PDB file of C-alpha atoms in Angstrom:
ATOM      1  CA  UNK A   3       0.000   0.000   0.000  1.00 76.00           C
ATOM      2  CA  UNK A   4       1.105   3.299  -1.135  1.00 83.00           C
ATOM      3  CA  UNK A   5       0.709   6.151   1.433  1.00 85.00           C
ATOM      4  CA  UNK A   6       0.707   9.768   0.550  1.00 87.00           C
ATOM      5  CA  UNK A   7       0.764  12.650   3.159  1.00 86.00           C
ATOM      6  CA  UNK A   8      -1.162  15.927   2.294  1.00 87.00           C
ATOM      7  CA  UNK A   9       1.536  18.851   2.418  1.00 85.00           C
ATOM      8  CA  UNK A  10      -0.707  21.838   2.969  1.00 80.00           C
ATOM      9  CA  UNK A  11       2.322  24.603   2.375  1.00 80.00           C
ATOM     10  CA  UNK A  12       2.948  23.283  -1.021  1.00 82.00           C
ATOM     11  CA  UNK A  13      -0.303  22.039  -2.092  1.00 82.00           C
ATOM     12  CA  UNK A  14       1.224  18.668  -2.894  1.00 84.00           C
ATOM     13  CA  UNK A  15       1.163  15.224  -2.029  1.00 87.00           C
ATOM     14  CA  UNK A  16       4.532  13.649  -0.313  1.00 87.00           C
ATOM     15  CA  UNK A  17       5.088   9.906   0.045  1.00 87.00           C
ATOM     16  CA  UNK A  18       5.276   9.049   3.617  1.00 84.00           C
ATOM     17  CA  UNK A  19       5.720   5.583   5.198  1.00 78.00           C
ATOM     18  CA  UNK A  20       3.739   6.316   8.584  1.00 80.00           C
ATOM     19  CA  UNK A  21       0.814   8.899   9.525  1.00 81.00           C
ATOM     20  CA  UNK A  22       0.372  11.303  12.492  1.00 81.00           C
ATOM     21  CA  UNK A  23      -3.349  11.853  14.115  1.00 78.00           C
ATOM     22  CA  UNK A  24      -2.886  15.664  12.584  1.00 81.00           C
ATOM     23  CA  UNK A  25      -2.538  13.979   8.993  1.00 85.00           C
ATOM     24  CA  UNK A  26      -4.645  14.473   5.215  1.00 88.00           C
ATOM     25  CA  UNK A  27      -3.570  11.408   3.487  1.00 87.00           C
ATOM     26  CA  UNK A  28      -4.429   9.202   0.821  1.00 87.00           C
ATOM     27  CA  UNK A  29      -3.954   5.030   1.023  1.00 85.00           C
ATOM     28  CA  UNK A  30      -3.760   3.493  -2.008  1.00 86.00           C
ATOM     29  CA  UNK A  31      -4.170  -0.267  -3.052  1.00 85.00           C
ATOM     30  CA  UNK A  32      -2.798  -0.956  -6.521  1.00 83.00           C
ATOM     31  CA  UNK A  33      -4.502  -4.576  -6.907  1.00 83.00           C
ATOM     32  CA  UNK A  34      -8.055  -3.049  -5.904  1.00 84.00           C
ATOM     33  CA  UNK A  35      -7.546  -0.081  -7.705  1.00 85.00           C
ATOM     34  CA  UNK A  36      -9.009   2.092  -4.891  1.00 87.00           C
ATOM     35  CA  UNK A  37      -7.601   5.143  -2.845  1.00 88.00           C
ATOM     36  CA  UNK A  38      -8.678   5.330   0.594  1.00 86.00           C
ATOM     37  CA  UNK A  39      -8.970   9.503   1.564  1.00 88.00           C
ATOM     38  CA  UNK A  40      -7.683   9.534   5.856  1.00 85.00           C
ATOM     39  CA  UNK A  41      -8.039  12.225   7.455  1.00 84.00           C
ATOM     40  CA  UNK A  42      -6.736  12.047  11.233  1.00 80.00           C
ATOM     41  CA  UNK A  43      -8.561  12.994  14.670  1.00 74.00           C
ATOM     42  CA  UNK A  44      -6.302  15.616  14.871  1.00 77.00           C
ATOM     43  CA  UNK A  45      -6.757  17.181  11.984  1.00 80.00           C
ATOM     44  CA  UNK A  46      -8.599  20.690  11.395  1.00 83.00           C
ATOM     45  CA  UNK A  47     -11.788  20.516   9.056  1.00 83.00           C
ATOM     46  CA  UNK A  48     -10.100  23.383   6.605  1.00 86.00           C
ATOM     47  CA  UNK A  49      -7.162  21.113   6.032  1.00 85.00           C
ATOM     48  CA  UNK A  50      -9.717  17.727   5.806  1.00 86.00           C
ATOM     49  CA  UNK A  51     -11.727  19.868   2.834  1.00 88.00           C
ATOM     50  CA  UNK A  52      -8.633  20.760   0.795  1.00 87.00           C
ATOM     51  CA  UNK A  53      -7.030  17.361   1.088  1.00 86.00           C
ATOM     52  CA  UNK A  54     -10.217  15.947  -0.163  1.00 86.00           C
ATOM     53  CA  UNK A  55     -10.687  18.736  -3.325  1.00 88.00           C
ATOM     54  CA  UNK A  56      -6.979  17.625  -3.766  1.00 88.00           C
ATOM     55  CA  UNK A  57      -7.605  13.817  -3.874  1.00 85.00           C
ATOM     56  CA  UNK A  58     -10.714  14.101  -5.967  1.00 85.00           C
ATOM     57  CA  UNK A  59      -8.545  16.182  -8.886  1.00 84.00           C
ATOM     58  CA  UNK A  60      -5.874  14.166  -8.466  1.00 82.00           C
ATOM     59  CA  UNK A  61      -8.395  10.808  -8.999  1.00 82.00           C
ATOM     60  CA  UNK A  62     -10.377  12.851 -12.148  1.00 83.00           C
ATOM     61  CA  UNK A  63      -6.749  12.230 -13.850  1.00 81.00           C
ATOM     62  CA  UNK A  64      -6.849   8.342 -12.919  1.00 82.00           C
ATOM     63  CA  UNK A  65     -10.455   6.737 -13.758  1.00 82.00           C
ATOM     64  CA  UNK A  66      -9.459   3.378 -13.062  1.00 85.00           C
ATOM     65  CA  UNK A  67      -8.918   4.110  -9.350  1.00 86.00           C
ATOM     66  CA  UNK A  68     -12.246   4.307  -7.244  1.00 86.00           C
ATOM     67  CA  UNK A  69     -12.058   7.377  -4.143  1.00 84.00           C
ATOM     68  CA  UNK A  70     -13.298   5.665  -0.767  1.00 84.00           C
ATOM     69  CA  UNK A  71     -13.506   8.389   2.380  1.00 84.00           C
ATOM     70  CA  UNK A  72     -12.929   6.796   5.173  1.00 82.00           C
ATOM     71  CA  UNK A  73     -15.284   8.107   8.214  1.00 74.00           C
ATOM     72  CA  UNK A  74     -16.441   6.502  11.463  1.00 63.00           C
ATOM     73  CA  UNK A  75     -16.820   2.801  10.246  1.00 64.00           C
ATOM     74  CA  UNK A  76     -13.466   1.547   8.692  1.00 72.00           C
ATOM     75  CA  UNK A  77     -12.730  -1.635   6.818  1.00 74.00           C
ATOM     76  CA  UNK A  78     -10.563  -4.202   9.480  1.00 71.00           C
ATOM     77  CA  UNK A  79      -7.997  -4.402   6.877  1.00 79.00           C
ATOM     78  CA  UNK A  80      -7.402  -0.803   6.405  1.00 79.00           C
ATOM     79  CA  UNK A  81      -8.172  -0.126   9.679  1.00 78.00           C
ATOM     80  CA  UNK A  82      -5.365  -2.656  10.680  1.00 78.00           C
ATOM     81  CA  UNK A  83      -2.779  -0.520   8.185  1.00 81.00           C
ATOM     82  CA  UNK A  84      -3.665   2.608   9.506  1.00 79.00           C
ATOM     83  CA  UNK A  85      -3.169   1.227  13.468  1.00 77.00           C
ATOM     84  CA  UNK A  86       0.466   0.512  11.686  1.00 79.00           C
ATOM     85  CA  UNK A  87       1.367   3.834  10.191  1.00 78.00           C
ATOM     86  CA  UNK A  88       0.354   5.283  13.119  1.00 76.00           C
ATOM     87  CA  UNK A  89       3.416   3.204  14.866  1.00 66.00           C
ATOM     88  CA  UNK A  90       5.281   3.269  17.689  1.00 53.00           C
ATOM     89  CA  UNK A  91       7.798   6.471  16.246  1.00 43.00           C
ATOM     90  CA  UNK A  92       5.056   8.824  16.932  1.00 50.00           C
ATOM     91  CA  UNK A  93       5.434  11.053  20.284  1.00 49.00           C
ATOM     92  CA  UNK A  94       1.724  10.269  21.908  1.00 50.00           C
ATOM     93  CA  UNK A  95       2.546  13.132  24.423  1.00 50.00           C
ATOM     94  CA  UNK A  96       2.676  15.679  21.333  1.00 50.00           C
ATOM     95  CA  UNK A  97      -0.981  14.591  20.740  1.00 50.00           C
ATOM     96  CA  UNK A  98      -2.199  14.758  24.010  1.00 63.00           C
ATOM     97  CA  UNK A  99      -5.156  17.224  24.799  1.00 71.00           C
ATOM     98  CA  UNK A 100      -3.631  20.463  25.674  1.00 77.00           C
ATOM     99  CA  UNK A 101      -3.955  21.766  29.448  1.00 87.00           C
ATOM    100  CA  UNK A 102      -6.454  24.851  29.951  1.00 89.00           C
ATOM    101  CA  UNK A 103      -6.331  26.905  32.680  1.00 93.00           C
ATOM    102  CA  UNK A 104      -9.423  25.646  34.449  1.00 93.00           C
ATOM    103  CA  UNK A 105      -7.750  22.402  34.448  1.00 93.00           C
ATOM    104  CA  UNK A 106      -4.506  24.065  36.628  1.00 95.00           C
ATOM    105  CA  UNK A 107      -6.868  25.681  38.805  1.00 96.00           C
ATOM    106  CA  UNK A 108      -8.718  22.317  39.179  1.00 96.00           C
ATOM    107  CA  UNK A 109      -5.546  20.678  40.677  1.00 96.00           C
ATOM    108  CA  UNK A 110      -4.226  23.727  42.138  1.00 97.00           C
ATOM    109  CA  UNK A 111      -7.470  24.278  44.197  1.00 97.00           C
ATOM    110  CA  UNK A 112      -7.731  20.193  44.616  1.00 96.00           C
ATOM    111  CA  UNK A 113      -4.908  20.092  46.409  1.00 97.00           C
ATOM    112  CA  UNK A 114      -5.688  23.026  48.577  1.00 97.00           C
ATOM    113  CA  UNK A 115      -8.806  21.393  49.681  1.00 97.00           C
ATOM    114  CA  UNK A 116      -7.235  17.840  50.368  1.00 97.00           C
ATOM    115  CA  UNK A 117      -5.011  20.535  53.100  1.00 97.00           C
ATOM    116  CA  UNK A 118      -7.822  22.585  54.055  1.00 97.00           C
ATOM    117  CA  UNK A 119      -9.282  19.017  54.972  1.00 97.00           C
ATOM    118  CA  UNK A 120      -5.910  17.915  56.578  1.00 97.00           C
ATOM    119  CA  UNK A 121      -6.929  20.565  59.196  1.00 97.00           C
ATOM    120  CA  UNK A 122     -10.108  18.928  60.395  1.00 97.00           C
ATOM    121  CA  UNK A 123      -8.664  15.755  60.522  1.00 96.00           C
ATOM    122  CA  UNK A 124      -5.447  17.036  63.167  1.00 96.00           C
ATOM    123  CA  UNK A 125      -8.390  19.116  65.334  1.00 96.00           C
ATOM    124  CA  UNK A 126     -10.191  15.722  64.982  1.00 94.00           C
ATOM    125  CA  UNK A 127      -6.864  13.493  66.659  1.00 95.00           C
ATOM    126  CA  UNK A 128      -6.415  16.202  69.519  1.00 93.00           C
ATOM    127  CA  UNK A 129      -9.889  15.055  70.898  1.00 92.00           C
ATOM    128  CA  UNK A 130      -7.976  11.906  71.967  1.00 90.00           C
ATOM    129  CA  UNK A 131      -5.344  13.511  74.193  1.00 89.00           C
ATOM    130  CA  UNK A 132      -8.518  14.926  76.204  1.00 90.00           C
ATOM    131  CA  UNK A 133      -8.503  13.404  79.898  1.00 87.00           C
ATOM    132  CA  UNK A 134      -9.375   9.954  80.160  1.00 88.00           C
ATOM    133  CA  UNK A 135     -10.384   7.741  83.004  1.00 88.00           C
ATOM    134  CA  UNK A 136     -11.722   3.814  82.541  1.00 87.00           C
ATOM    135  CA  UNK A 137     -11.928   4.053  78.908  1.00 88.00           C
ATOM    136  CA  UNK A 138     -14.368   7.262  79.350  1.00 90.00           C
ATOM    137  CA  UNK A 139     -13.041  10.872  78.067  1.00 91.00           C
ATOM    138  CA  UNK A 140     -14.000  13.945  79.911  1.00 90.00           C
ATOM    139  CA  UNK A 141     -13.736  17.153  78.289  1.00 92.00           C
ATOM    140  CA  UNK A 142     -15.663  20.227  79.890  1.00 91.00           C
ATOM    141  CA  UNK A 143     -18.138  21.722  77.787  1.00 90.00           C
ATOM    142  CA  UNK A 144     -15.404  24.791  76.779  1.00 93.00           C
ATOM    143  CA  UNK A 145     -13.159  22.353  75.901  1.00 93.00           C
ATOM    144  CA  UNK A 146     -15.536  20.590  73.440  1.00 94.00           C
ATOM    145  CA  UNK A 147     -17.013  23.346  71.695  1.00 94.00           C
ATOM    146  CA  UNK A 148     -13.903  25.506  71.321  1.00 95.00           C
ATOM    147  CA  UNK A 149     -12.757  21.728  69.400  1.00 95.00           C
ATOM    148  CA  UNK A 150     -15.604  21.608  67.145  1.00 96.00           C
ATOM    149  CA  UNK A 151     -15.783  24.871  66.542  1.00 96.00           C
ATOM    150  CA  UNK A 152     -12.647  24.993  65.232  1.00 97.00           C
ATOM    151  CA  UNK A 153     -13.319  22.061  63.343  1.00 96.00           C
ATOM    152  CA  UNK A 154     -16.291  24.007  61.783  1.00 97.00           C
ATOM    153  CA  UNK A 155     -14.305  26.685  60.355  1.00 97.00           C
ATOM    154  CA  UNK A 156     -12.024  24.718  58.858  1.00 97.00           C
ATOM    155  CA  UNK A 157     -15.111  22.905  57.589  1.00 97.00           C
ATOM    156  CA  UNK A 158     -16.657  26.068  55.625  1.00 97.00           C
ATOM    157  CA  UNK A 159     -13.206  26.953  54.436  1.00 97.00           C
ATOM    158  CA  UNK A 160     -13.006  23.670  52.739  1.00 97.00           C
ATOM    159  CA  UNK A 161     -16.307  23.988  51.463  1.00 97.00           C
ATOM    160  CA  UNK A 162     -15.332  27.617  50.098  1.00 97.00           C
ATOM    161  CA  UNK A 163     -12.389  25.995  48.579  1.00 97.00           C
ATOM    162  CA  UNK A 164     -14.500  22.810  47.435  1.00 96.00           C
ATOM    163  CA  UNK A 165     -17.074  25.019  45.865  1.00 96.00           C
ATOM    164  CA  UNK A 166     -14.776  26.570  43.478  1.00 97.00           C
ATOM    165  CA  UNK A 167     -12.749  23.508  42.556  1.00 97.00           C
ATOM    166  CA  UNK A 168     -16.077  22.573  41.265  1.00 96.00           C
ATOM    167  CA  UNK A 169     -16.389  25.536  39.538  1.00 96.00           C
ATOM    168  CA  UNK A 170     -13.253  24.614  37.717  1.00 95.00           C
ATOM    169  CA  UNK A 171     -14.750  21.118  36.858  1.00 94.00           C
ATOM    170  CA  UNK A 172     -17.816  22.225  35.386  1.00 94.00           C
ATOM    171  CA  UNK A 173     -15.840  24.698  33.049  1.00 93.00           C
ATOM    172  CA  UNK A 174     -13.676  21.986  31.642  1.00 89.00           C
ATOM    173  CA  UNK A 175     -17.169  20.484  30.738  1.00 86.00           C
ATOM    174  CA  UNK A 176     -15.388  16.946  31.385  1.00 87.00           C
ATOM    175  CA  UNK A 177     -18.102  14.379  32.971  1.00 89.00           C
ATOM    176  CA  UNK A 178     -15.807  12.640  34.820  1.00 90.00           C
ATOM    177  CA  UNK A 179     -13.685  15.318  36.026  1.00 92.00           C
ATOM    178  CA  UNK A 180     -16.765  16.662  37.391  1.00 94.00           C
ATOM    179  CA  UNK A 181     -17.965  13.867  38.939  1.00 94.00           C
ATOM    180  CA  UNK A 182     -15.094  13.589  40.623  1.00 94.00           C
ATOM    181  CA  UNK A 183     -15.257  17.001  42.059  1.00 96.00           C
ATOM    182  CA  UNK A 184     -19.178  16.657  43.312  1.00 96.00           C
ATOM    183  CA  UNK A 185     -18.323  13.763  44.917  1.00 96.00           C
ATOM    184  CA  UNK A 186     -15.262  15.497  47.222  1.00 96.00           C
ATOM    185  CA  UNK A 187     -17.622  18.785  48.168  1.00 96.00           C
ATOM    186  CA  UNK A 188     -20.869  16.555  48.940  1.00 96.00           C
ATOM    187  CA  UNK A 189     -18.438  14.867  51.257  1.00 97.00           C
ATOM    188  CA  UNK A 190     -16.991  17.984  52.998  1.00 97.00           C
ATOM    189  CA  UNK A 191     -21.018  19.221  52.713  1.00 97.00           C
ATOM    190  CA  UNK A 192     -21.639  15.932  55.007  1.00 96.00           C
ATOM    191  CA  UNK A 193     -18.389  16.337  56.951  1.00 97.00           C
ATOM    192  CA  UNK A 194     -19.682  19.910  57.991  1.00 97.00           C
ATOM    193  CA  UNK A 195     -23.299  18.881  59.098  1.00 96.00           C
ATOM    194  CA  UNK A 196     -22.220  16.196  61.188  1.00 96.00           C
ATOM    195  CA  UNK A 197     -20.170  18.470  62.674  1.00 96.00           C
ATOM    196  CA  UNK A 198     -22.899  20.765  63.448  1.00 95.00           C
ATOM    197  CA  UNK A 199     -24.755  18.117  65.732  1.00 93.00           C
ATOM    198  CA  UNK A 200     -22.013  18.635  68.343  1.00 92.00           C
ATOM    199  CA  UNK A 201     -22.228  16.540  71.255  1.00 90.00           C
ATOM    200  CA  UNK A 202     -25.339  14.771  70.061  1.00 90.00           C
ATOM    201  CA  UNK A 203     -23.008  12.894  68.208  1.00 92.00           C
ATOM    202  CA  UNK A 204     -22.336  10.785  71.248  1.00 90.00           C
ATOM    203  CA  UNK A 205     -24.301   9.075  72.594  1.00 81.00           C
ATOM    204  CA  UNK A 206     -23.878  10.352  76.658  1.00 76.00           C
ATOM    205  CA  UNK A 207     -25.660   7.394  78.904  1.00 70.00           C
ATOM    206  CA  UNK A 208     -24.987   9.887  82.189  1.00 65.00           C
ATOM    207  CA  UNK A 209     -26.805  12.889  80.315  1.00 68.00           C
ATOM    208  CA  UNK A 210     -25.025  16.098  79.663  1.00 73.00           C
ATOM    209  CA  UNK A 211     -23.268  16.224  82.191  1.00 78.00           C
ATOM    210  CA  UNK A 212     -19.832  18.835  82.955  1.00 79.00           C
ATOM    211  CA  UNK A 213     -17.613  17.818  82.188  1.00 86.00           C
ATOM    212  CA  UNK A 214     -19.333  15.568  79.022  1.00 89.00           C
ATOM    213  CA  UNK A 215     -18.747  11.204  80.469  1.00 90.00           C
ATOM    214  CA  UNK A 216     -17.934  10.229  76.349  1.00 91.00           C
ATOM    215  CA  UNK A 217     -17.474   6.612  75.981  1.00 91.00           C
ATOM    216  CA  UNK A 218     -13.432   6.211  74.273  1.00 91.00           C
ATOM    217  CA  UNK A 219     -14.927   3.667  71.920  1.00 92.00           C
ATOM    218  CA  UNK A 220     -17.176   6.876  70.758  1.00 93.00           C
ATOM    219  CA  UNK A 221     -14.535   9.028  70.074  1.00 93.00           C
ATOM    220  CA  UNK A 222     -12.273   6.131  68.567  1.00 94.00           C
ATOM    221  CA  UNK A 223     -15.133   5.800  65.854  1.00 95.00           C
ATOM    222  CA  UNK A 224     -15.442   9.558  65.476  1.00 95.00           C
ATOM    223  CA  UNK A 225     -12.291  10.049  64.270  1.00 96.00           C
ATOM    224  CA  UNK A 226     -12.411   6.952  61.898  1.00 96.00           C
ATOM    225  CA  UNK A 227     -15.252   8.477  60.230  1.00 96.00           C
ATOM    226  CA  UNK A 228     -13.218  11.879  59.747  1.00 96.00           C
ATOM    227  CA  UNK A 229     -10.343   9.444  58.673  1.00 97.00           C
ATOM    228  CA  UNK A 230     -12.438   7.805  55.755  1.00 97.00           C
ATOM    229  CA  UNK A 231     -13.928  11.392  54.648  1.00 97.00           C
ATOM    230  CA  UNK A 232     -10.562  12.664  54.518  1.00 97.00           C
ATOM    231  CA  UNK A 233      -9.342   9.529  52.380  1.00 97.00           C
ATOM    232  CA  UNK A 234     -12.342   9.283  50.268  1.00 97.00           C
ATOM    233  CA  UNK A 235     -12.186  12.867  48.857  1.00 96.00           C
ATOM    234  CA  UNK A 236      -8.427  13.083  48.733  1.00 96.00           C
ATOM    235  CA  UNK A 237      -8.871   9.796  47.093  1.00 96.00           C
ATOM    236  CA  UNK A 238     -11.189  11.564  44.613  1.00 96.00           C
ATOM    237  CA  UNK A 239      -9.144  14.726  43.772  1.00 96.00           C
ATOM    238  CA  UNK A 240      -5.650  12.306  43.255  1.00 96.00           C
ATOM    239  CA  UNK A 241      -7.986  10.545  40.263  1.00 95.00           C
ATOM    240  CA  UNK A 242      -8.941  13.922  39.179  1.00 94.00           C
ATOM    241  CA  UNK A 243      -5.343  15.565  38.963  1.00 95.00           C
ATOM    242  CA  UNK A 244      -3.963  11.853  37.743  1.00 93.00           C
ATOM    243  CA  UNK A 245      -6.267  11.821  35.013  1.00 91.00           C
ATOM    244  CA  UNK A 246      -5.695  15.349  33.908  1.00 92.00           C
ATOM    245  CA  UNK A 247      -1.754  14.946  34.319  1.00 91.00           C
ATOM    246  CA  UNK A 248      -2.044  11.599  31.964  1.00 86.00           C
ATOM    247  CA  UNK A 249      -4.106  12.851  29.778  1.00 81.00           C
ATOM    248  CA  UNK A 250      -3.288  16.392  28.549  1.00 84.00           C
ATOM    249  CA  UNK A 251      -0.107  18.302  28.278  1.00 82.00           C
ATOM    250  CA  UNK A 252       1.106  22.176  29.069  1.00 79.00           C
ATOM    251  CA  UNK A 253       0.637  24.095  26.010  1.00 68.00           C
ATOM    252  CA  UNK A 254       4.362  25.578  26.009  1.00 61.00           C
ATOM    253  CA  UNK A 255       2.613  28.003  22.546  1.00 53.00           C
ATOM    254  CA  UNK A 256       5.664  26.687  20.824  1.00 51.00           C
ATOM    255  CA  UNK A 257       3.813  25.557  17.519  1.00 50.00           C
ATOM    256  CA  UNK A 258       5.548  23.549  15.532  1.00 49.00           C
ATOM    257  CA  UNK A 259       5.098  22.911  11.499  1.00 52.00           C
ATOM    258  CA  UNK A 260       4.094  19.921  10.160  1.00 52.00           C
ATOM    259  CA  UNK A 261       7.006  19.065   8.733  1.00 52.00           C
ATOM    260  CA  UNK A 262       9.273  19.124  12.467  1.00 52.00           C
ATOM    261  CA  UNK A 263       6.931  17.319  13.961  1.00 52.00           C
ATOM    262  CA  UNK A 264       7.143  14.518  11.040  1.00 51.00           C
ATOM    263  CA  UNK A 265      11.019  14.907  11.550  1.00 48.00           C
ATOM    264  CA  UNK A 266      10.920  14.605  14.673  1.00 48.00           C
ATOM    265  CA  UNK A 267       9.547  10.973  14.754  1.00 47.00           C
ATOM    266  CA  UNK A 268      12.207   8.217  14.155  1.00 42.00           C
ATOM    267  CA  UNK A 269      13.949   8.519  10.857  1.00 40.00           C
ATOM    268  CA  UNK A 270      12.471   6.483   8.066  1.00 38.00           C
ATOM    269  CA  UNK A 271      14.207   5.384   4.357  1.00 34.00           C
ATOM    270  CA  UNK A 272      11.479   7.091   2.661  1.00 35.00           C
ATOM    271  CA  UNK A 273      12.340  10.475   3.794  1.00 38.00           C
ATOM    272  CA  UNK A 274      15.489  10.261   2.045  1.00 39.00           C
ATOM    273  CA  UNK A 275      14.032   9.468  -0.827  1.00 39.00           C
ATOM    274  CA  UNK A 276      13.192  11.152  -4.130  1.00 41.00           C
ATOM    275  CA  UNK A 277       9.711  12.171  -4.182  1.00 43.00           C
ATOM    276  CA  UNK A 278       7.624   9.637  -6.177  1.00 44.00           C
ATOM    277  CA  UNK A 279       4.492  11.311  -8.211  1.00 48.00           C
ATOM    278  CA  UNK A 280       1.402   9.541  -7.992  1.00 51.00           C
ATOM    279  CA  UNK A 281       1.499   9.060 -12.039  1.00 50.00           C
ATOM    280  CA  UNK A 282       3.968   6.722 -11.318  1.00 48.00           C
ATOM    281  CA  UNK A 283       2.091   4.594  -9.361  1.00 47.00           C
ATOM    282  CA  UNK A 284      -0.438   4.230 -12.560  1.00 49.00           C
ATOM    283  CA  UNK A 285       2.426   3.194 -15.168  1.00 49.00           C
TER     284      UNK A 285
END
């Protein structure tokens, strides 16, 4: 199979030997008699339409050849050749989605909310150095609320901090990106109400009494709790900033031309090589 890039400076058509996803090309099968018209999922819809006014002047000279465009639904056995151009030599990071500034702010204000939540979680572990006697903790009532309310502030600092990170989802318009980020504020959201029940969290068999008789087993399973909704959204924002660091790249606005970033793929025979015109193909 004969492969012929698109060279949109020169208005031409250069025998290649592999294709990039930013590529106008033509694939053509000498037994079948048929020219297959790719156009790659990088490539812009100005440079698709002149490729294809190219390919269908360039096939008015050869009759005998039949013009297939190739579109969603491929043929396995073209599709198969076109998997190979593609190749290995091809820089996949170069392709990658470039990185828009509501994705920075996304991690940038994900990762000041996993900290923000960091905070709750140490004012949640000092409850355990209150005084203890027969596995029963006895903090006075200043003691307790000056804790939670603490733990409260943090809690609608996160939330400020959660709300815009979501902000920054929804702009990327990226489902799961998104997803990712309602699920880490509805768990700060649930984090902060159940911090607003106080000491009705416990359950106090001697009443409310001063200083508050809270059973250690109690507090042990407090803080677990505050331990998993710490994990589970940090969990949720490390997907989030993983996904976006895998699958997009900084746009450094150095824009290279088509022809560097074909060079700068590993070097190929064909390269070298004295342009071949597609009229000798036909002889």
């Amino acid at each position: 199979m004969f492969v012929y890039i698109y060279d949109h400076a020169k208005q031409d058509w250069i025998e290649a030997e592999d294709l990039f996803p930013h590529d106008v090309a033509l694939l053509i099968e000498n037994d079948q008699r048929k020219v297959y018209f790719y156009s790659g999922s990088k490539c812009k819809a100005e440079e698709r339409e002149q490729g294809l006014q190219s390919s269908q002047d360039i096939l008015n000279k050869f009759p005998s050849y039949s013009l297939e465009i190739l579109s969603d639904v491929i043929p396995l056995k073209i599709q198969a050749e076109i998997d190979l151009l593609l190749g290995e030599n091809i820089d996949a990071s170069r392709f990658k989605e470039d990185r828009t500034i509501s994705m920075n702010f996304l991690m940038i204000f994900g990762l000041l909310y996993s900290l923000s939540f960091l905070l709750i979680l140490i004012n949640s572990f000092r409850v355990i150095g209150w005084t203890i006697e027969n596995n029963i903790l006895m903090p006075s009532h200043e003691v307790f609320e000056e804790n939670f309310a603490l733990s409260i502030i943090f809690a609608w600092i996160t939330i400020g901090i959660g709300g815009v990170y979501a902000l920054n989802s929804l702009i990327t318009r990226r489902i799961f990106l998104i997803i990712c980020a309602v699920v880490s504020e509805g768990i700060i959201l649930g984090v902060f109400f159940y911090l607003q029940k106080g000491i009705a969290i416990f359950s106090l068999d001697s009443g409310y009494t001063d200083p508050y008789l809270i059973p250690r087993l109690q507090i042990m399973l407090f803080v677990m709790w505050m331990c998993i909704a710490w994990i589970s959204s940090t969990a949720a924002i490390g997907i989030n900033i993983r996904v976006i660091l895998k699958h997009t790249v900084q746009n450094t606005k150095q824009q290279l031309s088509l022809d560097e970033m074909r060079l700068s793929a590993k070097p190929t025979i064909l390269r070298d090589k004295t342009i071949v015109e597609l009229k000798e193909i036909e002889e």
